[in-house]
mmCIF file of C-alpha atoms in Angstrom:
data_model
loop_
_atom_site.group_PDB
_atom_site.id
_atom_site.type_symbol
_atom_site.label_atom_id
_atom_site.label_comp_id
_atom_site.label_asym_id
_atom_site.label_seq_id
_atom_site.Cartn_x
_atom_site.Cartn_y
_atom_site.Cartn_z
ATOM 1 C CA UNK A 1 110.282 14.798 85.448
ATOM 2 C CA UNK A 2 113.812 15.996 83.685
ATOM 3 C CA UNK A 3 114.635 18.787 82.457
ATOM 4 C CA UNK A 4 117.001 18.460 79.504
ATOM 5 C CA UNK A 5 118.875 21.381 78.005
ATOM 6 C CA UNK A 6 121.523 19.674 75.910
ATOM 7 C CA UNK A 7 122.088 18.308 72.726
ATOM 8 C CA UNK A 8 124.514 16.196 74.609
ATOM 9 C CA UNK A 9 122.683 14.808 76.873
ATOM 10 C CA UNK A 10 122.144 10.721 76.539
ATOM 11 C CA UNK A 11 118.800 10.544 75.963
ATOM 12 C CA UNK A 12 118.887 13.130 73.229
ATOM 13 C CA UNK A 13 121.256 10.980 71.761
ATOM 14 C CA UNK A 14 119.630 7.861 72.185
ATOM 15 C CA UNK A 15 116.615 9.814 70.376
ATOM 16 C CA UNK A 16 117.920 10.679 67.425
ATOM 17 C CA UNK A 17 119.768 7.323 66.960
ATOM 18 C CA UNK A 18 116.363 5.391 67.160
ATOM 19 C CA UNK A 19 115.040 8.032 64.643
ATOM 20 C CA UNK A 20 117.684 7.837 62.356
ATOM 21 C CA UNK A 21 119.097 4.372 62.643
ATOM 22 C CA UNK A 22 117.471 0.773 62.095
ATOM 23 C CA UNK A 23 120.206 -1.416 63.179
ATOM 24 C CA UNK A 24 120.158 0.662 66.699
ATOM 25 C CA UNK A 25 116.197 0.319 66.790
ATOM 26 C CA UNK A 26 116.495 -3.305 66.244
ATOM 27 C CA UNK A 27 119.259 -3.739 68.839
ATOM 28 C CA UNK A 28 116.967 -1.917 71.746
ATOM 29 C CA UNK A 29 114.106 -3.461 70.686
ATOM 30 C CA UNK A 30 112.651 0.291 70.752
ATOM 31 C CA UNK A 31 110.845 2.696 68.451
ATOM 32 C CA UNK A 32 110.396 5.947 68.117
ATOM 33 C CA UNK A 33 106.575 7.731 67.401
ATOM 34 C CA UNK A 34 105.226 11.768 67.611
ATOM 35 C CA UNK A 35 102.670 13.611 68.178
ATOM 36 C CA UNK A 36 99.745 13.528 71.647
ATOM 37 C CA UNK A 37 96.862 11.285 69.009
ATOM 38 C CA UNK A 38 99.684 8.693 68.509
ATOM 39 C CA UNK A 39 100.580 9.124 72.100
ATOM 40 C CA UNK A 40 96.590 8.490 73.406
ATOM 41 C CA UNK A 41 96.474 5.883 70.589
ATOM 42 C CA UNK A 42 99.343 4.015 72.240
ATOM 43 C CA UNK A 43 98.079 4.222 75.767
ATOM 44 C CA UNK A 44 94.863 3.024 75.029
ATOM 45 C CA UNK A 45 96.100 -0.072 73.075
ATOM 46 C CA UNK A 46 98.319 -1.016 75.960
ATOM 47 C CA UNK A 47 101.687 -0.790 73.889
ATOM 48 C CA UNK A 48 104.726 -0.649 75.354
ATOM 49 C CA UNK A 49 105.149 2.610 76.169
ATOM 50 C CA UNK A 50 108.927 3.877 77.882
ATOM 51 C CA UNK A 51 109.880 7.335 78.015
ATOM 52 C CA UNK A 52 107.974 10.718 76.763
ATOM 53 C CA UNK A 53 109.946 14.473 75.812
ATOM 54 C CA UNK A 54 107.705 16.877 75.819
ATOM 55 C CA UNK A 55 107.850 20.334 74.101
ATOM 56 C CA UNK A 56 108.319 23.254 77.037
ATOM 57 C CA UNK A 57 106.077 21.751 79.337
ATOM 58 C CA UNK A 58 104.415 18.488 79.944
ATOM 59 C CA UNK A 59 100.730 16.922 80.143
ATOM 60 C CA UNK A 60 99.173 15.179 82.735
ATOM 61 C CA UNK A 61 97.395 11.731 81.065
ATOM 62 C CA UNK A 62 96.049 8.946 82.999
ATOM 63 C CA UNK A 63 98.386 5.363 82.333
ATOM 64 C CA UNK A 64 101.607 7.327 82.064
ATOM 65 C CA UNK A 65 103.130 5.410 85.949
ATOM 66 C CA UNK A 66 106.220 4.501 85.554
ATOM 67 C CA UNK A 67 106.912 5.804 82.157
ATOM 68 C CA UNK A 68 110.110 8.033 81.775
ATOM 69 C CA UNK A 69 109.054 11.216 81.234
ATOM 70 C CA UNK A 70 111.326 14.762 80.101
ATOM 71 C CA UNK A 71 110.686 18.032 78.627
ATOM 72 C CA UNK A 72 113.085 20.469 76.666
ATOM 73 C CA UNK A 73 113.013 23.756 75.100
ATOM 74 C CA UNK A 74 111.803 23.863 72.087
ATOM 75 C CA UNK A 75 114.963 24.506 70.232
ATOM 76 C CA UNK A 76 116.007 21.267 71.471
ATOM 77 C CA UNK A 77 112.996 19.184 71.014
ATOM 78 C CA UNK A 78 112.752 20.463 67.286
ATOM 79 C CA UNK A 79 116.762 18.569 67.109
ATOM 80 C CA UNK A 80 115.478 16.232 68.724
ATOM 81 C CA UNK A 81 112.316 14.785 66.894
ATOM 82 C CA UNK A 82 112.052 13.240 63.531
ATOM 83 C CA UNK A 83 109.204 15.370 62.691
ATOM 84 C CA UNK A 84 109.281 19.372 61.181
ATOM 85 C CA UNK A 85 107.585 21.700 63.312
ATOM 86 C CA UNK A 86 106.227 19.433 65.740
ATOM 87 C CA UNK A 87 103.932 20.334 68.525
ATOM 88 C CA UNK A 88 105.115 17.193 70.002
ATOM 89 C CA UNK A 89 105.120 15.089 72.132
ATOM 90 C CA UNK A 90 108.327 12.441 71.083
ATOM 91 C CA UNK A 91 107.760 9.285 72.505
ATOM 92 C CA UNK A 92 109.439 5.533 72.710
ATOM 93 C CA UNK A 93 107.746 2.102 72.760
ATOM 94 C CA UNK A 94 109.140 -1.288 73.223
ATOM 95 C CA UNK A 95 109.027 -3.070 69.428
ATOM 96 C CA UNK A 96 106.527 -6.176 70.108
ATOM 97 C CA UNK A 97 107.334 -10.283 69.824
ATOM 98 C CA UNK A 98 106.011 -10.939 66.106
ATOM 99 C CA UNK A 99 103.403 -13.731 66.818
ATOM 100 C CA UNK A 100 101.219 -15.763 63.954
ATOM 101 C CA UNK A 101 98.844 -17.883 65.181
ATOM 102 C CA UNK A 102 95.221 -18.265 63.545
ATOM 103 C CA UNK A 103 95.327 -15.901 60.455
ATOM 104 C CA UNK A 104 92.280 -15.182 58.198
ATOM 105 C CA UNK A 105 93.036 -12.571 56.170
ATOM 106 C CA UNK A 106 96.456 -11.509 55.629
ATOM 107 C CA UNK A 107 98.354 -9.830 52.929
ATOM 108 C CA UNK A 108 101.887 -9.778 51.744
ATOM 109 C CA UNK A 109 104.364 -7.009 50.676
ATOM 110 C CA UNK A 110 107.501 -8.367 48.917
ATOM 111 C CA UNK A 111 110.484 -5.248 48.462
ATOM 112 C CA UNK A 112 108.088 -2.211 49.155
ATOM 113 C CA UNK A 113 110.638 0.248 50.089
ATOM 114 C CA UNK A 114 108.342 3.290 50.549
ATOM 115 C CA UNK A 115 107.651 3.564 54.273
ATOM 116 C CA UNK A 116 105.009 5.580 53.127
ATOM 117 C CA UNK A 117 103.246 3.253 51.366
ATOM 118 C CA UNK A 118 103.877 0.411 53.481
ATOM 119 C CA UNK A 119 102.685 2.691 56.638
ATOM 120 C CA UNK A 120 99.594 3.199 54.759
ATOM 121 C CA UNK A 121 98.934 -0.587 53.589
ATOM 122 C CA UNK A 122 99.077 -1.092 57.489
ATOM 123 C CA UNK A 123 96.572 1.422 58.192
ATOM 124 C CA UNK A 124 93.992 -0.250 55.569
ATOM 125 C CA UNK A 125 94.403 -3.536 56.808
ATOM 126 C CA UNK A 126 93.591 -2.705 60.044
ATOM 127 C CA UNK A 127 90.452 -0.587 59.257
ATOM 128 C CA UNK A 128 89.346 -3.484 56.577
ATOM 129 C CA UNK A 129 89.755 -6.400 59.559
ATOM 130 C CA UNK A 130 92.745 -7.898 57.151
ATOM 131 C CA UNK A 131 94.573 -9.058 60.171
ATOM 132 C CA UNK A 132 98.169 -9.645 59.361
ATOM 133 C CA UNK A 133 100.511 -8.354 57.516
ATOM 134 C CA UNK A 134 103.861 -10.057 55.950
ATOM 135 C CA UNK A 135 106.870 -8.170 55.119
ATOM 136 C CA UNK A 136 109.580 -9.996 52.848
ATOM 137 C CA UNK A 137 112.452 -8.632 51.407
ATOM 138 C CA UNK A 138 113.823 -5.511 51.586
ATOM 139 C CA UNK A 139 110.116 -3.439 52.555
ATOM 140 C CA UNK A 140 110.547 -0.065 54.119
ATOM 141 C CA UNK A 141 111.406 -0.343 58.291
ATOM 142 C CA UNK A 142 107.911 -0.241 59.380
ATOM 143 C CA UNK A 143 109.247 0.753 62.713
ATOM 144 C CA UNK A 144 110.966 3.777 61.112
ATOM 145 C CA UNK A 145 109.290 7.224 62.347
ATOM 146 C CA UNK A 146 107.344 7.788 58.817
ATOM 147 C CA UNK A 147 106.314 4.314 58.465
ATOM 148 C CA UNK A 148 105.358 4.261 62.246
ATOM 149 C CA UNK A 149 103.657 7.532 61.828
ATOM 150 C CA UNK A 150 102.195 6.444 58.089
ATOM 151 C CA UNK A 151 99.846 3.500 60.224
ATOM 152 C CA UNK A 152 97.830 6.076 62.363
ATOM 153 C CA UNK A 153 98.210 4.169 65.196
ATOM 154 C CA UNK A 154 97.603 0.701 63.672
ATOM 155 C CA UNK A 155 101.022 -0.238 64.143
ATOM 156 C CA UNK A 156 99.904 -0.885 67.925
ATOM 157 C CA UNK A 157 97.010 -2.776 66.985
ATOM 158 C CA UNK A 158 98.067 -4.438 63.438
ATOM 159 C CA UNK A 159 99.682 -7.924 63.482
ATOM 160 C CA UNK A 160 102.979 -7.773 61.495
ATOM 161 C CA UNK A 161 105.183 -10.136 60.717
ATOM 162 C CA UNK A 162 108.721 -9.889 58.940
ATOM 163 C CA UNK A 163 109.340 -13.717 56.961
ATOM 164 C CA UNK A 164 111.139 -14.510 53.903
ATOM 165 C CA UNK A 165 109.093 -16.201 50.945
ATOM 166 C CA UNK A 166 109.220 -19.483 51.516
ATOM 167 C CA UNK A 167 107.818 -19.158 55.358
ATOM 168 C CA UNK A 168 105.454 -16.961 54.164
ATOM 169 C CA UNK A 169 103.929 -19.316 52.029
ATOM 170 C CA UNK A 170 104.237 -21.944 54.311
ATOM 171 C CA UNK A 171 102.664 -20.323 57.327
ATOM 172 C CA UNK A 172 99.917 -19.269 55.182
ATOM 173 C CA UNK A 173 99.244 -22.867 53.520
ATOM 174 C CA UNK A 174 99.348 -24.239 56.945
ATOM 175 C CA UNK A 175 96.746 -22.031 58.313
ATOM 176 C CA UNK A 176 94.690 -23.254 54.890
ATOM 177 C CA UNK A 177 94.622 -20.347 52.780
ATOM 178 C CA UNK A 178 95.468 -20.026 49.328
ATOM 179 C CA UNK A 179 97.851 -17.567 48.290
ATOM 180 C CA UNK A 180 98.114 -15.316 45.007
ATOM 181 C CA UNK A 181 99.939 -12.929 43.390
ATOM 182 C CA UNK A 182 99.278 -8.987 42.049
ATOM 183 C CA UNK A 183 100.664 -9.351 38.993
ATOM 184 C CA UNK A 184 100.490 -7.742 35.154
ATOM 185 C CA UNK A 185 100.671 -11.323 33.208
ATOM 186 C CA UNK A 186 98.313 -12.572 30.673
ATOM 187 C CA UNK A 187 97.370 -15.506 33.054
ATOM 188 C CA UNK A 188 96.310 -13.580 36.030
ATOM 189 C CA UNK A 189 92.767 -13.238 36.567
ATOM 190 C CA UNK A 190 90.379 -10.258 37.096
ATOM 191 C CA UNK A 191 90.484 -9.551 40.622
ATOM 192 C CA UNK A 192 86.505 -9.195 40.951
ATOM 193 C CA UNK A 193 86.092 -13.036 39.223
ATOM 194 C CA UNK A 194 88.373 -14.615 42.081
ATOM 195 C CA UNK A 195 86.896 -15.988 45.416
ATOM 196 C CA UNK A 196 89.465 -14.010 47.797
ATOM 197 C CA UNK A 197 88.037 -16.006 51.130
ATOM 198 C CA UNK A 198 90.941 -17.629 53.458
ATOM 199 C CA UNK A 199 93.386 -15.939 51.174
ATOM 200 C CA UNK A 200 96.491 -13.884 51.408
ATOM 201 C CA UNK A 201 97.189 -11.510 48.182
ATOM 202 C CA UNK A 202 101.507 -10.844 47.843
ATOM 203 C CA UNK A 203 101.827 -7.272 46.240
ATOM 204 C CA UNK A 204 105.069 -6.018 45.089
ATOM 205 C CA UNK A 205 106.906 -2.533 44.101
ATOM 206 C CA UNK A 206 105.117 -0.213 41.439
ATOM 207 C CA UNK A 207 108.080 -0.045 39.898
ATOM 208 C CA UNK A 208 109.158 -4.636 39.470
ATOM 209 C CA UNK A 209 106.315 -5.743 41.067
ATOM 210 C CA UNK A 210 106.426 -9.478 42.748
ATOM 211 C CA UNK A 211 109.758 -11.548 42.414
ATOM 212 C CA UNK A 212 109.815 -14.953 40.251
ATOM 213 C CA UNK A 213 110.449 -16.900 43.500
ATOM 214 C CA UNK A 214 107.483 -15.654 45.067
ATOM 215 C CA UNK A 215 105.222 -15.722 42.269
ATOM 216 C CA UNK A 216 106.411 -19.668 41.681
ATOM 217 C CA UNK A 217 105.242 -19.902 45.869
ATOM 218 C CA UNK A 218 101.604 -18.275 44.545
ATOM 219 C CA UNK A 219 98.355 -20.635 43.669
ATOM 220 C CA UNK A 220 97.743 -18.247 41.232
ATOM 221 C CA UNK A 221 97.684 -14.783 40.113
ATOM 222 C CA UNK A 222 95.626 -11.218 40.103
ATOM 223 C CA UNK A 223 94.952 -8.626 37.919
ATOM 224 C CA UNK A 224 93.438 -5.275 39.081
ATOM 225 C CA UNK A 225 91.590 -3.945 35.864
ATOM 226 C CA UNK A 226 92.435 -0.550 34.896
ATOM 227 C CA UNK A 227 91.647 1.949 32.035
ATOM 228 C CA UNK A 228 93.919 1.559 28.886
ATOM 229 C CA UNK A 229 96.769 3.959 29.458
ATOM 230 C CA UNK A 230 97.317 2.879 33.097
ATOM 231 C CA UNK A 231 100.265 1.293 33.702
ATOM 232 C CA UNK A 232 99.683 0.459 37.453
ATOM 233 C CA UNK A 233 98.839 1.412 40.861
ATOM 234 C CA UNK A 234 101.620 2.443 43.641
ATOM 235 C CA UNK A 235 101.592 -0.330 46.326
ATOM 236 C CA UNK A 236 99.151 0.855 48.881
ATOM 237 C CA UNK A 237 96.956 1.986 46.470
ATOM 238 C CA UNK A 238 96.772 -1.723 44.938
ATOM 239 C CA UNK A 239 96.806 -2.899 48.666
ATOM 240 C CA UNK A 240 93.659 -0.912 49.291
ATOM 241 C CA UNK A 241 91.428 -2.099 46.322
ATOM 242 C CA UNK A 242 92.974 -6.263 46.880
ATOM 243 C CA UNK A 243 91.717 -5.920 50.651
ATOM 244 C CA UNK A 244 88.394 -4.382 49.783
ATOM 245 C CA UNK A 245 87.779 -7.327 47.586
ATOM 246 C CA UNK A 246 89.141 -9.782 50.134
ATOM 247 C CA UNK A 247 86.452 -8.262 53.010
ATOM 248 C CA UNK A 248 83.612 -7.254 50.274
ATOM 249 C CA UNK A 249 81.736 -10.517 49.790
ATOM 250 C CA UNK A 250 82.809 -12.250 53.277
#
């Protein structure tokens, strides 16, 4: 166990760059998560856990052999970590090989930029048993602390996968499914009408919703009903209703 006292020190560094820095979390093939329920989470999932700071002192947890393991003052850990007022702990995890194979439910988030939202849409996938989901464009870093921390612990659990449109809807024919689109046309259909089984729903921002290209990729389109004077939901919240209608009548 290390003791670290300085804001110079190279793991402090290295800590603040993975927080703070995509490119350098994509080059390390490392991400950065907080707090002792993420930290449990993690170790009972088997992820890929590498180094721990803790916050004055450390704990002792079973599965932690071999993991690199530090403390700091609090001060320091406060610079440290992404998080305000953390009780910590900060810890690092090896960013997993994206893998496919056999999907049957998935859905699809084209240029969601809010990590909290797509954090969240992670979340309700994995507590609805919608087991993938596709990232195109330019959606939020899902390994970026808030997103991370926005998935409760589904991101080590959750099968994600980062594609452009036209794999997406390849991979997704190929496994057999149909895909459509959330969209606010006149020919989308009520939601509730549509047989969502072996199918992938594409959502898109609140604020242009899903591109031309992708809709063009789509075997048709979706319509959440909504009171008159609704404009629309944010993207997890439209996430959330699409994937209780793709689990409901399974």
């Amino acid at each position: 166990m290390e003791y670290i006292s300085s804001r110079k020190n190279k793991f402090i560094v290295h800590l603040r760059s993975l927080a703070a820095d995509g490119d350098y979390r994509r080059q390390n093939r490392e991400y950065l998560c907080d707090g002792l329920k993420l930290l449990m989470e993690a170790l009972d999932k088997g992820a890929g856990l590498r180094s721990i700071l803790w916050k004055n002192s450390a704990q002792e947890l079973p599965g932690l052999d071999g993991v690199k393991q530090y403390t700091a003052p609090a001060e320091l850990f406060d610079y440290a970590s992404p998080m305000k007022n953390s009780p910590g702990p900060v810890f690092t995890l090896t960013m997993p090989e994206e893998r496919t194979g056999d999907i049957r439910r998935a859905v699809l988030l084209e240029n969601v930029q809010d990590p909290g939202n797509v954090g969240t849409v992670i979340r309700t996938a994995a507590a609805l048993g919608v087991d993938t989901v596709i990232l195109c464009g330019a959606c939020a870093d899902v390994y970026s602390p808030k997103a991370a921390r926005a998935t409760m612990g589904a991101i080590f659990r959750e099968r994600i996968i980062h594609l452009d449109i036209d794999s997406a809807a390849e991979l997704l024919h190929g496994c057999g499914m149909s895909l459509y689109g959330a969209a606010l046309s006149e020919r989308a259909a009520d939601i509730r009408t549509t047989d969502l089984k072996n199918a992938a729903v594409a959502i898109g921002s609140e604020g242009r919703g899903l591109s031309r290209e992708l809709l063009a990729l789509c075997d048709g389109e979706l319509i959440i009903p909504m009171t008159r004077g609704s404009e629309s939901l944010n993207a997890a919240a439209a996430a959330s209703v699409v994937m209780w209608e793709m689990v409901r009548n399974a």
